[in-house]
Amino acid sequence: MSRIHDIPENDRPRERLLRLGPQALSDAELLALFINTGTKGENALQIGQRILRDYKSLRDLSRLEPAVLRKIKALGPAKTALLAAAFELGRRSAQEPSHAEIILDRPQLIYDYIGPEMQALGHESVRIILVNTKLAVVRSEEVFKGSLNQCIAEPRDLLRKVIIHNAYGYILVHNHPSGDPSPSEPDRSLTRRLRDTSAAVGIQLLDHLIVGAPSASRAQPYFSFKEHGML
């Protein structure tokens, strides 16, 4: 079928979304709604399917810069802008704080709070989450773009943020863009160093979470140092 209109009306992406909700649509169907129009010999749904075949996943596609997206066959400036805007809205909504108190008292909640946002990044990012005595989020910010080894050369620079904001403790989070959250030896070494330095000044390092990507080969898309008895 070369045109969306050749698909039975009830099976078209827009009609299915309105009838069943967006969660009922496949990744390709959601992409088709942004692509909207096809080209000669390829409708919007087929374009979406081709793009996903070429780029493997929505996560990998969402990491592409607009200049790279625009080079994809059948995506002109308007469609590129729509897709880039959709991916950015997703990232911002994942980052936007809730007015309700957010308690991070176990690794899964930490991952739910910040994991999806960090999985969308194509570079390594190091974040610090400050918490109060109830383990509720006080502040969350990126402290470094790049490897953890470069970021924590001096633990006092990180601990200064905890002290300035009068936080009870903090959670360190960084991502592995490769998707494998397994800690490296530098990850382990720096976590021990931070733990000892924090304890010496009466600050709690509550967890260090490494964010990876979902995979059938591992139970969780993250690694928690606390959960593994290393804090």
Tab-separated table of C-alpha atoms in Angstrom:
chain	number	residue	atom	x	y	z
A	1	MET	CA	0.000	0.000	0.000
A	2	SER	CA	1.642	3.226	-1.173
A	3	ARG	CA	-0.751	5.572	0.645
A	4	ILE	CA	-2.077	5.719	4.210
A	5	HIS	CA	-5.540	6.188	2.701
A	6	ASP	CA	-5.231	2.731	1.126
A	7	ILE	CA	-5.177	1.228	4.639
A	8	PRO	CA	-8.666	0.443	6.024
A	9	GLU	CA	-9.804	3.475	8.023
A	10	ASN	CA	-9.976	1.669	11.382
A	11	ASP	CA	-6.362	0.477	10.937
A	12	ARG	CA	-4.825	3.884	10.168
A	13	PRO	CA	-2.491	5.217	12.931
A	14	ARG	CA	-4.477	8.391	13.680
A	15	GLU	CA	-7.795	6.584	13.923
A	16	ARG	CA	-6.297	3.802	16.054
A	17	LEU	CA	-4.785	6.367	18.449
A	18	LEU	CA	-8.086	8.210	18.855
A	19	ARG	CA	-9.976	4.970	19.359
A	20	LEU	CA	-7.525	2.989	21.519
A	21	GLY	CA	-5.092	5.540	22.950
A	22	PRO	CA	-1.422	6.215	22.037
A	23	GLN	CA	-0.155	3.221	24.015
A	24	ALA	CA	-1.850	0.911	21.496
A	25	LEU	CA	0.306	2.135	18.607
A	26	SER	CA	3.627	0.647	17.564
A	27	ASP	CA	6.769	2.786	17.431
A	28	ALA	CA	6.471	2.943	13.639
A	29	GLU	CA	2.848	4.077	13.838
A	30	LEU	CA	3.734	6.868	16.273
A	31	LEU	CA	6.527	7.993	13.962
A	32	ALA	CA	4.088	7.919	11.038
A	33	LEU	CA	1.887	10.493	12.783
A	34	PHE	CA	4.799	12.941	12.875
A	35	ILE	CA	5.955	12.109	9.350
A	36	ASN	CA	2.335	12.600	8.229
A	37	THR	CA	2.833	12.377	4.457
A	38	GLY	CA	4.639	9.816	2.374
A	39	THR	CA	6.656	9.936	-0.810
A	40	LYS	CA	6.207	8.214	-4.139
A	41	GLY	CA	6.054	4.469	-3.451
A	42	GLU	CA	6.306	4.769	0.355
A	43	ASN	CA	3.633	5.951	2.780
A	44	ALA	CA	4.288	7.551	6.174
A	45	LEU	CA	3.952	4.241	8.035
A	46	GLN	CA	6.431	2.519	5.714
A	47	ILE	CA	8.854	5.417	6.165
A	48	GLY	CA	8.577	5.005	9.940
A	49	GLN	CA	9.207	1.263	9.650
A	50	ARG	CA	12.259	1.852	7.437
A	51	ILE	CA	13.740	4.434	9.793
A	52	LEU	CA	13.382	2.071	12.761
A	53	ARG	CA	15.018	-0.755	10.799
A	54	ASP	CA	17.934	1.515	9.911
A	55	TYR	CA	18.396	3.017	13.367
A	56	LYS	CA	17.421	-0.065	15.434
A	57	SER	CA	15.373	1.692	18.145
A	58	LEU	CA	13.539	4.878	19.120
A	59	ARG	CA	16.176	5.492	21.783
A	60	ASP	CA	18.980	5.516	19.209
A	61	LEU	CA	16.887	7.645	16.851
A	62	SER	CA	16.102	10.180	19.599
A	63	ARG	CA	19.830	10.753	20.169
A	64	LEU	CA	20.411	12.042	16.630
A	65	GLU	CA	21.035	15.738	16.146
A	66	PRO	CA	18.564	17.537	13.833
A	67	ALA	CA	21.278	17.899	11.172
A	68	VAL	CA	21.635	14.101	11.102
A	69	LEU	CA	17.873	13.486	11.168
A	70	ARG	CA	17.465	15.740	8.147
A	71	LYS	CA	19.723	13.482	6.079
A	72	ILE	CA	17.276	10.570	6.429
A	73	LYS	CA	15.503	9.863	3.150
A	74	ALA	CA	11.975	11.383	3.092
A	75	LEU	CA	12.574	13.720	6.052
A	76	GLY	CA	12.676	17.353	5.011
A	77	PRO	CA	13.122	20.370	7.305
A	78	ALA	CA	9.500	20.370	8.543
A	79	LYS	CA	9.391	16.653	9.443
A	80	THR	CA	12.852	16.823	10.977
A	81	ALA	CA	11.772	19.737	13.181
A	82	LEU	CA	8.624	17.883	14.317
A	83	LEU	CA	10.552	14.742	15.262
A	84	ALA	CA	13.331	16.671	17.034
A	85	ALA	CA	10.704	18.659	18.960
A	86	ALA	CA	8.862	15.472	19.973
A	87	PHE	CA	12.051	13.858	21.289
A	88	GLU	CA	12.977	17.034	23.196
A	89	LEU	CA	9.506	17.259	24.757
A	90	GLY	CA	9.921	13.680	25.961
A	91	ARG	CA	13.275	14.498	27.537
A	92	ARG	CA	11.933	17.635	29.221
A	93	SER	CA	8.842	15.919	30.585
A	94	ALA	CA	11.054	13.200	32.102
A	95	GLN	CA	13.185	15.895	33.754
A	96	GLU	CA	10.406	18.207	34.925
A	97	PRO	CA	9.982	18.114	38.711
A	98	SER	CA	6.673	17.183	40.239
A	99	HIS	CA	5.017	19.398	42.848
A	100	ALA	CA	4.534	16.289	44.975
A	101	GLU	CA	7.330	15.174	47.278
A	102	ILE	CA	9.524	12.626	45.515
A	103	ILE	CA	10.948	9.985	47.855
A	104	LEU	CA	13.977	8.054	46.600
A	105	ASP	CA	14.428	5.330	49.198
A	106	ARG	CA	15.276	2.457	46.867
A	107	PRO	CA	17.188	1.997	43.596
A	108	GLN	CA	14.144	1.324	41.414
A	109	LEU	CA	12.648	4.686	42.418
A	110	ILE	CA	15.913	6.456	41.596
A	111	TYR	CA	15.921	4.799	38.180
A	112	ASP	CA	12.262	5.699	37.579
A	113	TYR	CA	12.999	9.310	38.521
A	114	ILE	CA	16.010	9.940	36.286
A	115	GLY	CA	16.761	6.807	34.226
A	116	PRO	CA	14.640	7.448	31.096
A	117	GLU	CA	16.061	10.947	30.724
A	118	MET	CA	19.654	9.697	30.964
A	119	GLN	CA	19.056	6.796	28.590
A	120	ALA	CA	18.185	9.339	25.899
A	121	LEU	CA	21.647	10.933	26.088
A	122	GLY	CA	24.340	10.120	23.556
A	123	HIS	CA	27.112	11.229	25.915
A	124	GLU	CA	28.110	10.314	29.463
A	125	SER	CA	26.532	12.564	32.074
A	126	VAL	CA	27.096	12.708	35.821
A	127	ARG	CA	24.197	13.868	38.011
A	128	ILE	CA	23.845	14.527	41.723
A	129	ILE	CA	20.507	14.239	43.511
A	130	LEU	CA	20.361	15.963	46.902
A	131	VAL	CA	17.877	14.621	49.459
A	132	ASN	CA	16.600	15.567	52.901
A	133	THR	CA	16.268	13.333	55.960
A	134	LYS	CA	13.063	11.801	54.520
A	135	LEU	CA	15.061	10.935	51.369
A	136	ALA	CA	12.895	13.363	49.386
A	137	VAL	CA	14.466	15.189	46.454
A	138	VAL	CA	15.765	18.652	47.319
A	139	ARG	CA	17.656	19.330	44.104
A	140	SER	CA	18.935	17.481	41.059
A	141	GLU	CA	21.539	18.740	38.619
A	142	GLU	CA	24.153	17.704	36.105
A	143	VAL	CA	27.632	18.202	37.525
A	144	PHE	CA	29.669	17.030	34.567
A	145	LYS	CA	29.487	15.945	30.941
A	146	GLY	CA	32.056	13.265	30.327
A	147	SER	CA	33.483	10.325	32.201
A	148	LEU	CA	32.974	9.798	35.915
A	149	ASN	CA	36.736	9.470	36.320
A	150	GLN	CA	37.219	13.051	35.097
A	151	CYS	CA	34.329	14.434	37.131
A	152	ILE	CA	35.221	13.190	40.599
A	153	ALA	CA	38.922	13.962	40.535
A	154	GLU	CA	38.265	16.063	43.640
A	155	PRO	CA	35.354	14.785	45.829
A	156	ARG	CA	35.296	18.074	47.765
A	157	ASP	CA	33.899	19.872	44.689
A	158	LEU	CA	30.914	17.524	44.723
A	159	LEU	CA	30.446	17.613	48.495
A	160	ARG	CA	30.468	21.417	48.432
A	161	LYS	CA	27.128	21.287	46.601
A	162	VAL	CA	25.647	19.102	49.342
A	163	ILE	CA	26.845	21.476	52.047
A	164	ILE	CA	25.715	24.661	50.243
A	165	HIS	CA	22.157	23.338	49.922
A	166	ASN	CA	22.140	21.938	53.476
A	167	ALA	CA	21.164	18.473	52.231
A	168	TYR	CA	21.174	15.392	54.428
A	169	GLY	CA	22.802	13.289	51.741
A	170	TYR	CA	23.109	12.673	48.046
A	171	ILE	CA	22.775	10.095	45.306
A	172	LEU	CA	25.281	9.965	42.479
A	173	VAL	CA	23.984	8.892	39.072
A	174	HIS	CA	25.785	8.485	35.787
A	175	ASN	CA	24.966	6.754	32.540
A	176	HIS	CA	26.779	4.319	30.270
A	177	PRO	CA	25.775	5.253	26.690
A	178	SER	CA	26.854	1.763	25.600
A	179	GLY	CA	23.797	0.438	27.433
A	180	ASP	CA	25.748	-1.886	29.758
A	181	PRO	CA	25.431	-0.588	33.356
A	182	SER	CA	28.136	-2.890	34.757
A	183	PRO	CA	30.579	-0.828	36.843
A	184	SER	CA	34.149	-0.441	35.672
A	185	GLU	CA	37.059	-0.592	38.092
A	186	PRO	CA	37.321	3.232	38.064
A	187	ASP	CA	33.589	3.367	38.899
A	188	ARG	CA	34.184	1.095	41.893
A	189	SER	CA	37.307	2.905	43.038
A	190	LEU	CA	35.766	6.363	42.879
A	191	THR	CA	32.624	5.179	44.680
A	192	ARG	CA	34.762	3.911	47.573
A	193	ARG	CA	36.639	7.206	47.632
A	194	LEU	CA	33.440	9.235	47.688
A	195	ARG	CA	31.924	7.000	50.376
A	196	ASP	CA	34.923	7.444	52.669
A	197	THR	CA	35.280	11.184	52.062
A	198	SER	CA	31.551	11.768	52.607
A	199	ALA	CA	31.517	9.783	55.838
A	200	ALA	CA	34.487	11.760	57.145
A	201	VAL	CA	32.510	15.014	56.939
A	202	GLY	CA	29.172	13.561	58.076
A	203	ILE	CA	27.454	13.442	54.690
A	204	GLN	CA	25.568	10.378	53.470
A	205	LEU	CA	26.342	8.932	50.043
A	206	LEU	CA	23.082	6.999	49.782
A	207	ASP	CA	23.651	5.276	46.465
A	208	HIS	CA	25.551	5.411	43.216
A	209	LEU	CA	23.387	4.347	40.286
A	210	ILE	CA	24.729	3.546	36.826
A	211	VAL	CA	22.048	3.828	34.160
A	212	GLY	CA	22.202	1.497	31.177
A	213	ALA	CA	19.586	0.309	28.706
A	214	PRO	CA	16.923	-2.412	28.975
A	215	SER	CA	18.104	-5.788	27.709
A	216	ALA	CA	16.780	-9.335	27.722
A	217	SER	CA	20.179	-10.470	29.028
A	218	ARG	CA	19.978	-8.631	32.368
A	219	ALA	CA	17.298	-8.251	35.006
A	220	GLN	CA	17.615	-4.468	35.425
A	221	PRO	CA	18.721	-1.589	33.189
A	222	TYR	CA	20.772	-0.115	36.019
A	223	PHE	CA	23.425	-1.024	38.591
A	224	SER	CA	23.024	0.096	42.196
A	225	PHE	CA	26.100	0.063	44.423
A	226	LYS	CA	23.841	0.013	47.487
A	227	GLU	CA	21.796	-2.892	46.196
A	228	HIS	CA	24.996	-4.869	45.632
A	229	GLY	CA	26.250	-4.220	49.159
A	230	MET	CA	29.030	-1.889	48.048
A	231	LEU	CA	27.856	1.128	50.072
